Coordinates of C-alpha atoms in Angstrom, one line a residue:
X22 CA -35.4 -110.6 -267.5
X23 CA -35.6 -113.4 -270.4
X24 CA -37.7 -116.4 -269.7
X25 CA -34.4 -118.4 -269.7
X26 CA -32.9 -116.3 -267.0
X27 CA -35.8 -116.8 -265.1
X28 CA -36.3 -120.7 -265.7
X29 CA -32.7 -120.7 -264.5
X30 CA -33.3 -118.7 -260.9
X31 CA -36.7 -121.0 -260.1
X32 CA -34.2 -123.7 -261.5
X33 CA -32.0 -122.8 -259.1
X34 CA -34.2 -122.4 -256.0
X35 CA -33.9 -118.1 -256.4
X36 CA -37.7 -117.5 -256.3
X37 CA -39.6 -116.1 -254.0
X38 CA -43.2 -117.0 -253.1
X39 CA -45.9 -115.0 -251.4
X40 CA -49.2 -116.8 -250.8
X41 CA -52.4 -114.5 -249.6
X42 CA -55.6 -116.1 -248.1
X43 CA -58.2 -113.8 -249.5
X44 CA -62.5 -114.3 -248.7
X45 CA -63.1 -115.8 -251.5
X46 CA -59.7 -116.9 -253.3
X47 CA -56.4 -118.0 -251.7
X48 CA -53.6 -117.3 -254.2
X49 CA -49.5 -118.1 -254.7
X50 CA -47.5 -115.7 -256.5
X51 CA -43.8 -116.7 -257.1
X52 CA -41.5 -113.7 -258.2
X53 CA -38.1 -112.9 -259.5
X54 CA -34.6 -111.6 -258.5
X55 CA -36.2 -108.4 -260.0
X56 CA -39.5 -108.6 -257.7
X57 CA -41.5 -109.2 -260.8
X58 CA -44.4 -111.4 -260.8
X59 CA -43.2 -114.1 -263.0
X60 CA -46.1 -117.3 -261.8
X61 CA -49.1 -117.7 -259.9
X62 CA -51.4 -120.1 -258.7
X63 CA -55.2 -120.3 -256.6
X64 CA -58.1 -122.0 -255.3
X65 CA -61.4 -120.6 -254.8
X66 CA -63.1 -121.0 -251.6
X67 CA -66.2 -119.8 -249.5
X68 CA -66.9 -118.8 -245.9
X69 CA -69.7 -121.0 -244.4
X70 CA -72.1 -119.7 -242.2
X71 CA -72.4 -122.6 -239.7
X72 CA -74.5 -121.9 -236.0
X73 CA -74.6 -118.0 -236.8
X74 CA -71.1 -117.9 -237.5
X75 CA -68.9 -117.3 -240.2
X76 CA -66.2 -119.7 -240.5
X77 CA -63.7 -121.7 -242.6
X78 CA -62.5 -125.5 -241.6
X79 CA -59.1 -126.1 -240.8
X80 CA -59.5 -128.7 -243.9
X81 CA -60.4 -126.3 -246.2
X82 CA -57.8 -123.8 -245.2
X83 CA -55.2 -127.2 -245.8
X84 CA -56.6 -128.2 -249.2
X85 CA -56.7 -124.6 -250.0
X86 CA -52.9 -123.4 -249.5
X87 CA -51.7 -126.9 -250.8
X88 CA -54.1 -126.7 -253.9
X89 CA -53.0 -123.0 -254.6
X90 CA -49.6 -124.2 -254.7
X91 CA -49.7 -127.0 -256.6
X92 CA -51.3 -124.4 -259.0
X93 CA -48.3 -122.6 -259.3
X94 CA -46.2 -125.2 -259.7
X95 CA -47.9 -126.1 -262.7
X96 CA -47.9 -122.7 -263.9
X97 CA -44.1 -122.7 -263.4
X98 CA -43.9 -126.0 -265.7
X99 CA -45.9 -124.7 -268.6
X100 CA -44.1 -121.6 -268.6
X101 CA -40.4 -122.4 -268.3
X102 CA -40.4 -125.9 -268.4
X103 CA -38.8 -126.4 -264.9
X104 CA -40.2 -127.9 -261.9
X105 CA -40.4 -125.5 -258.8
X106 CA -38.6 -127.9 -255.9
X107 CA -36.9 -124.9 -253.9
X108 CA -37.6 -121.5 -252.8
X109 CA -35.0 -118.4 -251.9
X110 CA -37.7 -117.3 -249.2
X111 CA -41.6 -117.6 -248.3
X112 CA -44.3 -115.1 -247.1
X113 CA -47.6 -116.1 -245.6
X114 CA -50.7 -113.6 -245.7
X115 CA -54.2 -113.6 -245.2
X116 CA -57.4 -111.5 -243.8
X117 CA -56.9 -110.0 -240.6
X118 CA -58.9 -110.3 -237.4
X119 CA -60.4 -113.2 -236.2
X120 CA -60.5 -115.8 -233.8
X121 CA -58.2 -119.3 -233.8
X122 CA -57.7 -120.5 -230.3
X123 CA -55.9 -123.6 -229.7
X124 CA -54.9 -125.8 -226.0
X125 CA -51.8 -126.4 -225.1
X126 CA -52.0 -130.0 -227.6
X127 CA -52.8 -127.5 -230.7
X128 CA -56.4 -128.4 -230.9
X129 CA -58.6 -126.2 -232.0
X130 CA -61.4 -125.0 -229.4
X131 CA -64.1 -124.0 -231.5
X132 CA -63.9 -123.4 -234.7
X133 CA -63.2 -120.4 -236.6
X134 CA -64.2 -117.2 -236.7
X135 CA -63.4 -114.8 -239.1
X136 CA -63.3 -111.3 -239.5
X137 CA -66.5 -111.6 -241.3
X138 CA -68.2 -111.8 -237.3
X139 CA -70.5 -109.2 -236.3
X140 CA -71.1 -111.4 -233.1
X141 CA -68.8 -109.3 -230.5
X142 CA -70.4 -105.8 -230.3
X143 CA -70.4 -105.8 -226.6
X144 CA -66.8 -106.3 -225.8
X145 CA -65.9 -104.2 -228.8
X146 CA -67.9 -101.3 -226.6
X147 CA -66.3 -102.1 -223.6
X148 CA -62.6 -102.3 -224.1
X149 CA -62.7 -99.5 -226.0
X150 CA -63.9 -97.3 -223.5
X151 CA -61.2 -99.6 -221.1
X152 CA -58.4 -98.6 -223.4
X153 CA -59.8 -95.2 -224.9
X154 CA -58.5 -96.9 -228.1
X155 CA -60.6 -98.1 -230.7
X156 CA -61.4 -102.0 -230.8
X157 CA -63.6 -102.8 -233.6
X158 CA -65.6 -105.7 -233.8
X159 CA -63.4 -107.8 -236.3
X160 CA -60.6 -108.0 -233.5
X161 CA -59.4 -110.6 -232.1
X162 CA -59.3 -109.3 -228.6
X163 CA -62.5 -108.9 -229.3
X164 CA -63.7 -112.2 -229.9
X165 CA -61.6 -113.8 -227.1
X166 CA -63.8 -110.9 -224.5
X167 CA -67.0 -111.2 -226.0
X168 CA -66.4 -115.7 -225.6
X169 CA -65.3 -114.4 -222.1
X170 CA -68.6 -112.3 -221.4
X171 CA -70.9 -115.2 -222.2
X172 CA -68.9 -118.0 -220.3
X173 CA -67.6 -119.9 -222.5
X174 CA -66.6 -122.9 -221.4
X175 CA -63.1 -123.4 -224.2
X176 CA -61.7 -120.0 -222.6
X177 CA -60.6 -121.6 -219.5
X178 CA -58.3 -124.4 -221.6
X179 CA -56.9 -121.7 -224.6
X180 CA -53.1 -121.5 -224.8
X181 CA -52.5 -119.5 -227.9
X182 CA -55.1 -117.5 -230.0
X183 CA -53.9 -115.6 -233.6
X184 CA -55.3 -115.2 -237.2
X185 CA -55.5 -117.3 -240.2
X186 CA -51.8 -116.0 -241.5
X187 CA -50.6 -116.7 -238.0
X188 CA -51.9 -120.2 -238.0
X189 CA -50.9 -121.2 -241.4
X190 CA -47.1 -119.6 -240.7
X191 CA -47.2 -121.8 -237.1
X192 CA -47.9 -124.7 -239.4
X193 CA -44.9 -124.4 -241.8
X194 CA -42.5 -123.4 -239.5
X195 CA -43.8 -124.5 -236.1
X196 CA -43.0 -120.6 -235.6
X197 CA -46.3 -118.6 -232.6
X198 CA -45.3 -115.3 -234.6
X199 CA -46.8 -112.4 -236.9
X200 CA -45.6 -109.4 -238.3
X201 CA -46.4 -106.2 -236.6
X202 CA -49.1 -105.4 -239.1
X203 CA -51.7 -108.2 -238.4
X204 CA -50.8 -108.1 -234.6
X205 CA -52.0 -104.7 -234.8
X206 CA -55.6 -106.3 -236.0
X207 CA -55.5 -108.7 -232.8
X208 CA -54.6 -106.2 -230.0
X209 CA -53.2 -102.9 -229.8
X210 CA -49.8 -101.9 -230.6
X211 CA -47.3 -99.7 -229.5
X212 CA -45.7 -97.8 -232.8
X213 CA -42.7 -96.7 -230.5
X214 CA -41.4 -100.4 -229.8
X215 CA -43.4 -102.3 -232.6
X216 CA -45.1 -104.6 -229.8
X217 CA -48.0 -104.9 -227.8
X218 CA -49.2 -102.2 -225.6
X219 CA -48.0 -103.5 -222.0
X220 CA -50.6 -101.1 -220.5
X221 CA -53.8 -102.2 -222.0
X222 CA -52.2 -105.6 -221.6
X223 CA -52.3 -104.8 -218.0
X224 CA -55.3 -103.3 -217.9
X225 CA -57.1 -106.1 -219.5
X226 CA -55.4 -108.8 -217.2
X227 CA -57.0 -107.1 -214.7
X228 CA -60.5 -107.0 -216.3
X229 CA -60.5 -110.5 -216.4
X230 CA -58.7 -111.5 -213.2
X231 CA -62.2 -112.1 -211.3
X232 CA -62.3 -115.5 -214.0
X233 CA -59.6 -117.2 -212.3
X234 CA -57.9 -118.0 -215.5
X235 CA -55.1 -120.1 -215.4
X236 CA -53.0 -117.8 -218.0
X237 CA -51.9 -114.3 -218.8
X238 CA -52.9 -112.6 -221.9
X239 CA -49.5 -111.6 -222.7
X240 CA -49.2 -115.9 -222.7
X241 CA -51.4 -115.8 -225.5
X242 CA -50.5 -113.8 -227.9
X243 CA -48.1 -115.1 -231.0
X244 CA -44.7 -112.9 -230.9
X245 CA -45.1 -109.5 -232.6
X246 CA -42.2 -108.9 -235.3
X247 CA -41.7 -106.3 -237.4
X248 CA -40.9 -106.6 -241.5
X249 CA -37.5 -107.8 -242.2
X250 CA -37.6 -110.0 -238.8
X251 CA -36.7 -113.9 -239.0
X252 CA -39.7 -115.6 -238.5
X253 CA -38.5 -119.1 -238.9
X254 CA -37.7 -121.7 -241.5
X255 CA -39.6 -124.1 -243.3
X256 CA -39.4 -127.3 -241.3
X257 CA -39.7 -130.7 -243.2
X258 CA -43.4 -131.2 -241.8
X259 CA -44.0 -127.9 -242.8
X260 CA -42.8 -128.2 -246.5
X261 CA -45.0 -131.6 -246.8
X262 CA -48.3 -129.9 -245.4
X263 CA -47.7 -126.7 -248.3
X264 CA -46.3 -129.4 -251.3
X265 CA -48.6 -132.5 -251.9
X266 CA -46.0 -133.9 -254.4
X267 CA -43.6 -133.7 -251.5
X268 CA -41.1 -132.1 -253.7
X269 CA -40.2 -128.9 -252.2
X270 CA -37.3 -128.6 -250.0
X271 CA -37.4 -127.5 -246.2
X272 CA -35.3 -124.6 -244.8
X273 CA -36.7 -121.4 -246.6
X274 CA -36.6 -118.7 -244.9
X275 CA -40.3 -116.8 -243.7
X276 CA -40.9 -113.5 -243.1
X277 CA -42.8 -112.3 -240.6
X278 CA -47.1 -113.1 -241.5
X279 CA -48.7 -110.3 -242.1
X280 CA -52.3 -109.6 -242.7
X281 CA -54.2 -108.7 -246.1
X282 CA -54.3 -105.0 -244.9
X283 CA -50.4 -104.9 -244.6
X284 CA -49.8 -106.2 -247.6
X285 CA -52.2 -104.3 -249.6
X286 CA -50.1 -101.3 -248.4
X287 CA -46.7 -103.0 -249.3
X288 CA -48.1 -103.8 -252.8
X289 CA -49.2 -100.1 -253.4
X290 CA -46.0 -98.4 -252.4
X291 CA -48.0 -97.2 -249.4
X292 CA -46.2 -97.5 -246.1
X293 CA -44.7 -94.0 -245.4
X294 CA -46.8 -91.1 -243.7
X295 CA -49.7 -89.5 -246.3
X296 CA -49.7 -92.0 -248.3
X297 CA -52.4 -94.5 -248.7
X298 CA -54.1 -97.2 -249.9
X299 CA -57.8 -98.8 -250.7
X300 CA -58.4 -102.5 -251.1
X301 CA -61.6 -103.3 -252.6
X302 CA -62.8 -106.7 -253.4
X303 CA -65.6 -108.8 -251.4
X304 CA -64.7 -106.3 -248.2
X305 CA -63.6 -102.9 -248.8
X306 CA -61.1 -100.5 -246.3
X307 CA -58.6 -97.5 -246.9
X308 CA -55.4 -97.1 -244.8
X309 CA -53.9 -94.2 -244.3
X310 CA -50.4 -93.5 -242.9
X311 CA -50.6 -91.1 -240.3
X312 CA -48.6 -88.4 -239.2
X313 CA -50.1 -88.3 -235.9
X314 CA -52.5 -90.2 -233.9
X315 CA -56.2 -89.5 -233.9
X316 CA -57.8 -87.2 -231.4
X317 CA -60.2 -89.9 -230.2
X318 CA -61.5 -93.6 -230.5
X319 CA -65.0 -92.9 -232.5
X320 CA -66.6 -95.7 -231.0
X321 CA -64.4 -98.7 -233.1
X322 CA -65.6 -97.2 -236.4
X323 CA -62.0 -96.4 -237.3
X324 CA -59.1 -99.0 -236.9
X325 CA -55.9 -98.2 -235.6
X326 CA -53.1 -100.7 -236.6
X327 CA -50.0 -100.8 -237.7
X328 CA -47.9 -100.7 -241.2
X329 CA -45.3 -103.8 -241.8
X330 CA -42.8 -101.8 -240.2
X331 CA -44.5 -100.5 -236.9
X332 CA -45.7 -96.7 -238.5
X333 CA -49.7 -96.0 -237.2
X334 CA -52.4 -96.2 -239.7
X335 CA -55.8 -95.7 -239.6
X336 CA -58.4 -97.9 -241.0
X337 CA -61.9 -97.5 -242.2
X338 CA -62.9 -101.0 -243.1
X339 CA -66.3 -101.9 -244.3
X340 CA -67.5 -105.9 -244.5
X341 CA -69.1 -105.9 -247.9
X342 CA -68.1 -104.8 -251.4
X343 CA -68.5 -106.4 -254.4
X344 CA -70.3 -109.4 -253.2
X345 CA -73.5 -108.4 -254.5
X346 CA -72.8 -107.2 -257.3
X347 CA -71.1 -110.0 -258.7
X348 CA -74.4 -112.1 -257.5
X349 CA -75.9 -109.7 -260.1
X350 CA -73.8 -109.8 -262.9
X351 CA -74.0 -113.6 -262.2
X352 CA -77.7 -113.0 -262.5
X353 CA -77.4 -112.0 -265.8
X354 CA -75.0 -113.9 -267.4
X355 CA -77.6 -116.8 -266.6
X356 CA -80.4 -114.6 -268.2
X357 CA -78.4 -114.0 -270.8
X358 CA -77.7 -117.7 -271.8
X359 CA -81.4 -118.8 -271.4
X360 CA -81.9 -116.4 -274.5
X361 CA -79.2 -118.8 -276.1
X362 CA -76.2 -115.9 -274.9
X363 CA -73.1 -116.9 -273.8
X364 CA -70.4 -114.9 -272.1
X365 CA -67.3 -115.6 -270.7
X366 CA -67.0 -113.8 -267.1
X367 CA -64.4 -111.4 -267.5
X368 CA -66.8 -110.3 -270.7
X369 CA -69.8 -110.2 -269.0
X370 CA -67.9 -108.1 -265.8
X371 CA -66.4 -105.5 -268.2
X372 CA -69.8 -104.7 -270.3
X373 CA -72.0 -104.9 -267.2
X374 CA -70.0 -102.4 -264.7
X375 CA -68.6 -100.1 -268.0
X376 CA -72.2 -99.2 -268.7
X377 CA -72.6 -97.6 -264.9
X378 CA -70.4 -95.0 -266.5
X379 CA -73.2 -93.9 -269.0
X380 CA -76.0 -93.5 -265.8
X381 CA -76.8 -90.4 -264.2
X382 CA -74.5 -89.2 -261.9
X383 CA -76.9 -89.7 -258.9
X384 CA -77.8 -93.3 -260.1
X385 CA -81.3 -91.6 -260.3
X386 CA -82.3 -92.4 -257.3
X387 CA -82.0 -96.1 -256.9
X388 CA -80.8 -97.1 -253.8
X389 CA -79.5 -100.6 -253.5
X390 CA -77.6 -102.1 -250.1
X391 CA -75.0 -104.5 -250.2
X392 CA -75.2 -106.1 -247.3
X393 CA -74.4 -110.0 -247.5
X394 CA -73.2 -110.0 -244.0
X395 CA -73.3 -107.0 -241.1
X396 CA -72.1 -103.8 -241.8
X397 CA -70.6 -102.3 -237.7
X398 CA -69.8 -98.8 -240.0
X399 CA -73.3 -98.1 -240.2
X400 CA -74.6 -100.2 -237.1
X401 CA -75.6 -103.3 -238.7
X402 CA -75.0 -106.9 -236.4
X403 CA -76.4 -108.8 -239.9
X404 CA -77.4 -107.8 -243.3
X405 CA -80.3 -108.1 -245.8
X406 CA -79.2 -107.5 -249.5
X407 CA -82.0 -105.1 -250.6
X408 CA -82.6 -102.8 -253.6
X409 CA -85.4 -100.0 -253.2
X410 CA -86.6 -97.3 -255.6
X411 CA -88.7 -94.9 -255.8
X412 CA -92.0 -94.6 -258.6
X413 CA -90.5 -91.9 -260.3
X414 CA -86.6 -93.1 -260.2
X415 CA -84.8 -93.8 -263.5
X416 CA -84.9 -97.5 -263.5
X417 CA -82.1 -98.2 -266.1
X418 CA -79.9 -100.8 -266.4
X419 CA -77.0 -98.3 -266.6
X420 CA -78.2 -96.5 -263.5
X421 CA -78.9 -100.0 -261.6
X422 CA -74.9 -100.8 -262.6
X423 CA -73.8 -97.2 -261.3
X424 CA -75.8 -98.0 -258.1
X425 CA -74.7 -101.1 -257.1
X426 CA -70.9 -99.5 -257.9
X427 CA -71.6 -96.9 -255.3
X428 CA -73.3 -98.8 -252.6
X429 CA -70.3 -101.0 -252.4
X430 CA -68.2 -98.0 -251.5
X431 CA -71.3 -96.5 -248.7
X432 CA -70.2 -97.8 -245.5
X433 CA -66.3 -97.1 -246.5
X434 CA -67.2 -93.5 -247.3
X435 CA -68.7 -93.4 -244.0
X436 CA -65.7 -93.9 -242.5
X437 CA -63.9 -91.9 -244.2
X438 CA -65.8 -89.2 -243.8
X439 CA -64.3 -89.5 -240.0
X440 CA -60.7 -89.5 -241.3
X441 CA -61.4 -86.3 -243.4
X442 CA -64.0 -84.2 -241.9
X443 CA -63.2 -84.8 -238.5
X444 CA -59.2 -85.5 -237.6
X445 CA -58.5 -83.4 -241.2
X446 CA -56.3 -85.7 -242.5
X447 CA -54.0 -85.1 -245.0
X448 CA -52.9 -87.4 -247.9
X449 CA -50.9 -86.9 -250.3
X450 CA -51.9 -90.3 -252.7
X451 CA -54.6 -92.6 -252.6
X452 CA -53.4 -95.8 -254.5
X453 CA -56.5 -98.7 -255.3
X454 CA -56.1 -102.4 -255.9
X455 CA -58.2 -105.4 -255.8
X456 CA -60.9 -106.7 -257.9
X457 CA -63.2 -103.4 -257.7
X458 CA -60.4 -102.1 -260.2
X459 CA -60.0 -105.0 -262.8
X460 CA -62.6 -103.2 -265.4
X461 CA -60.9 -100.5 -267.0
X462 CA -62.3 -96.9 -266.8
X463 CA -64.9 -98.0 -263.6
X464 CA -63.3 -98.6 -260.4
X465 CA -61.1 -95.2 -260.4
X466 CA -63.5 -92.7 -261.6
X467 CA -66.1 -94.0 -259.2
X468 CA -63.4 -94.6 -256.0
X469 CA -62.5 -91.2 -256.7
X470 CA -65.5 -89.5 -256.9
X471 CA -66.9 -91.8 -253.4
X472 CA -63.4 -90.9 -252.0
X473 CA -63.3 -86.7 -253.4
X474 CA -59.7 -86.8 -254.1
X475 CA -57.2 -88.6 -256.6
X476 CA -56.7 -92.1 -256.8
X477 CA -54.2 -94.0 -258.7
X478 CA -53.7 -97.9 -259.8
X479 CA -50.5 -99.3 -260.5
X480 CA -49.8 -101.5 -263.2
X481 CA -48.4 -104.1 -260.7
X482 CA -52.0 -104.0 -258.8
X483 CA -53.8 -106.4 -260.5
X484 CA -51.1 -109.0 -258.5
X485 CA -52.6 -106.9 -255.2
X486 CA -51.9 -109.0 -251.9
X487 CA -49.9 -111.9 -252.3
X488 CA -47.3 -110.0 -254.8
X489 CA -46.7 -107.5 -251.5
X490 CA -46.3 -110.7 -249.3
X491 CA -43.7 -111.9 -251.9
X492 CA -41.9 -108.3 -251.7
X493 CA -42.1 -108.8 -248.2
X494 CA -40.7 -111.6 -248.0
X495 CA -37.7 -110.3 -250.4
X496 CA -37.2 -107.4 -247.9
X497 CA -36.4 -110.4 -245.5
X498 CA -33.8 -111.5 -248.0
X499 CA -32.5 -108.5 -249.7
X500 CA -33.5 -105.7 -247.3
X501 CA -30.1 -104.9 -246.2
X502 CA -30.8 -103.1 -243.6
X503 CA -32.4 -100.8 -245.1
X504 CA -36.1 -99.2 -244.3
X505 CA -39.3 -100.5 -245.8
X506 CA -39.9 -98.0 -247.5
X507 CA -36.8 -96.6 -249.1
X508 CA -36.4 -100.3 -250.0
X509 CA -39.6 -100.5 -251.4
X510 CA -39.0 -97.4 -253.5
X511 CA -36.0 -98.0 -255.0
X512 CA -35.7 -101.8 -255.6
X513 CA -39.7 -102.1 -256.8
X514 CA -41.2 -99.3 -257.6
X515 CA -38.5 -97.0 -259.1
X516 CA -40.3 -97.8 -262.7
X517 CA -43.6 -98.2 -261.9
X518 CA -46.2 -97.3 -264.5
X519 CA -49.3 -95.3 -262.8
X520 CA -52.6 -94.3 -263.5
X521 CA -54.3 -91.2 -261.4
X522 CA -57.7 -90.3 -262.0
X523 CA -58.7 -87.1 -260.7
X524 CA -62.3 -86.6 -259.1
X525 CA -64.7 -84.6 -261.4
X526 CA -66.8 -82.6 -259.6
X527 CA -70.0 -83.7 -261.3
X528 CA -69.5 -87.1 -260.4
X529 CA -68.7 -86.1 -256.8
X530 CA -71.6 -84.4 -256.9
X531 CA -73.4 -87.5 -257.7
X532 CA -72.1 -89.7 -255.2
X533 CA -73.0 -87.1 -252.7
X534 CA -76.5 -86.8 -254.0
X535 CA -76.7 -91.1 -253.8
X536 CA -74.8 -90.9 -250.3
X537 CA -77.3 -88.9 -248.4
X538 CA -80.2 -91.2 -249.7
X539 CA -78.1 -93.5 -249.0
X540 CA -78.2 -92.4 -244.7
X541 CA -82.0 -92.1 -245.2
X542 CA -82.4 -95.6 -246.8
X543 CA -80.7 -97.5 -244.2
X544 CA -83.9 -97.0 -241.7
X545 CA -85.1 -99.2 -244.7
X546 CA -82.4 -101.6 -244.7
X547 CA -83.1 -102.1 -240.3
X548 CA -86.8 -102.7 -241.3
X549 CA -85.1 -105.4 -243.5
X550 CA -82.9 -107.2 -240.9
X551 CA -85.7 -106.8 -238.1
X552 CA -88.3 -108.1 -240.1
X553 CA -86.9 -110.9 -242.5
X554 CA -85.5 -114.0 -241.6

């Protein structure tokens, strides 16, 4: 498409906009009749830790989504030289999990907490022995049981809980909905009817009966829709709260919100069974589609939730990633300018993680540990970045790179080592995106090698989240009936352009080798968190 014909559809209100709320960026990106990313916008924020938990103010999630956009739009004047006052249709997306929990006059009880929590551990213990279903700590049934356990005092007054996408979505639209996907990250769902499971709904009514609570769960919980669902318009209010200028006009269309883990598997062409998808960036987790459910709950350690459509997928999801690394890199950027260097940060990313690739294939034998925040894969309420070594280890800066590359994948290999080892399951493509993959020749050598099977990047990934929001919300639009997935194929990914590396078996070897010091180092790592403030 010719930058005319694309001035002409934003022009004409034709474009569609999908905005992701990410950990640490919230980004817009508008696409084209064709699905093709064609403008983008963002806004860089940070969780706070504030009273021991880890949060984001309903402020900064407002001056976030309205600076993002206003991004955009500017992006949308340099390029083509129109301004961006209408939209064909909208998506909403964000990090899964989490607590929001409103009264009945939409205030907000206490404030929020993210998925980023390792504060619920033991209601995430007891429903899922209640349910025999895993219900990791990240959940927001989770969060609403734990606040339950230790009597607090805003459960008696909450009228509606949901996520971040959920509450941003309720704001444009006025809409107390979410698509199938991110329900699946509040409370179980049942793939058969695309809802939540009435049983466990049950059975957790009756749990909490003894309380006296005024409400029902089932009272709580924002409307489950699947993809291609109406989710509501953008109402007037709602188009001033998104467009500071006040220019954009109400009525777009909104798909159902999903959450960053739905997304991620739209925007890999990863939502039909075998397939699957890893999304790494300041968290990491694989999905896999599955053919059948798993034969037990593994204690929470493994997510069950739900593709955009309804289909079951497993989740091994692992809090941090590339957080500490990039406090590294950072490091040395600053190093490298008090010895009168300067480096841009793309630069300083691309020669910093490349060189990894030239360290011994068992990062000879440092063992660094990532953990910013908690790590529940490995057991972890909080974290302690550490780095450890032994006298004789090959302290290099290439190995140091390698190491802090492989650590960020630890905990997720952990998990996986569930999904593979013990349910045996089968995939037929592993497709990456997210920031772990921006340096060329790093992220899928060493994802494949953690993961010991293929993995492949699209050329489209580097858009990652908010680009499958926009698709999604073009399925809303253009869909036709059709399934997710043939859709998907046909109208997005027909032409893709992708890259598979295949695992070599000397570097799975050396991840191996670093893995199992890395299950011997973690009694380290506890000495850490029990010992340092």
């Amino acid at each position: 498409m010719t930058k005319e014909q694309v001035a002409q559809e934003i022009a004409d209100g034709k474009a569609i906009l999908g905005i992701e709320f990410g950990s640490t960026r919230i980004k817009a990106v508008l696409i084209n009749s064709a699905n093709e990313p064609v403008a983008s916008g963002a806004f860089d924020w940070e969780n706070s830790l504030v009273d021991g938990v880890w949060t984001y103010s309903l402020d900064e999630i407002h001056n976030g989504i309205s600076t993002a956009f206003a991004d955009m739009k500017k992006d949308v004047k340099a390029k083509y030289g129109v301004s961006l006052k209408k939209l064909r249709a909208l998506g909403i997306s964000a990090m899964m999990h989490g607590y929001l929990a409103f009264d009945k006059n939409g205030t907000l009880l206490v404030p929020f907490r993210t998925w980023r929590n390792t504060i619920t551990g033991e209601a995430s213990k007891k429903l899922s022995a209640l349910f025999n279903y895993p219900i990791p700590e990240r959940w927001s049934i989770a969060h609403l049981y734990q606040a339950i356990l230790k009597n607090e005092p805003h459960v008696k007054d909450v009228a509606f809980f949901t996520t971040l996408a959920g509450y941003v979505h309720c704001m444009l639209t006025g809409k107390k909905v979410l698509g199938v996907g991110d329900a699946s990250g509040m409370f179980p769902v049942d793939d058969a009817t695309c809802d939540y499971n009435k049983n466990m709904i049950a059975q957790f009514n009756e749990l909490v009966a003894p309380c006296g609570f005024s409400w029902k769960l089932e009272d709580l919980l924002p409307q489950c829709l699947s993809a291609g669902a109406d989710a509501g318009k953008l109402t007037e209010e709602g188009a001033k709260w998104l467009d500071k200028d006040g220019e954009l006009e109400p009525g777009t269309p909104l798909a159902p919100p999903e959450g960053d883990a739905g997304t991620g598997m739209v925007a890999t062409n990863s939502v039909a069974p075998r397939t699957g998808n890893v999304s790494a960036g300041t968290s990491v987790f694989a999905m896999v589609v599955l053919e059948k459910a798993l034969s037990k709950a593994y204690g929470g350690l493994i997510d069950i939730v739900a593709t955009p459509d309804g289909k079951p997928a497993a989740m091994a999801h692992a809090n941090n990633c590339t957080g500490e690394y990039d406090k590294w890199i950072k490091l040395f950027g600053a190093a490298a300018e008090l010895l009168g260097a300067s480096f841009d940060k793309g630069t300083l990313y691309d020669r910093l993680l490349a060189c990894a690739m030239k360290g011994d294939k068992d990062c000879g034998g440092l063992i660094p540990y990532n953990y910013i925040s908690g790590e529940s894969m490995t057991g972890f309420a909080s974290g302690r970045p550490l780095f450890v070594r032994t006298q004789n280890a090959k302290f290099t800066l290439e190995n140091f790179m390698r190491a802090q590359l492989f650590t960020a994948l630890g905990a997720l290999r952990t998990g996986m080592d569930i999904l593979f080892d013990e349910e045996h399951v089968k995939i037929d493509r592993l497709t990456g995106h997210g920031g772990f993959f921006k340096t060329q020749g790093v992220g899928l050598p060493v994802m494949s090698a953690a993961m010991h099977t293929p993995v492949s990047a699209l050329s489209t990934a580097g858009e990652g989240g908010p680009w499958g929001m926009a698709l999604l919300a073009s399925f809303l639009v253009n869909g036709n009936g059709e399934k997710l997935a043939d859709w998907l194929a046909k109208s997005v990914f027909a032409s893709a352009k992708v890259t598979t590396e295949q695992p070599d078996q000397a570097d799975i070897d050396g991840f191996n080798a670093f893995f199992a010091n890395y299950k011997k180092g973690l009694a380290v790592e506890r000495a850490a968190v029990d010992n340092l403030d």
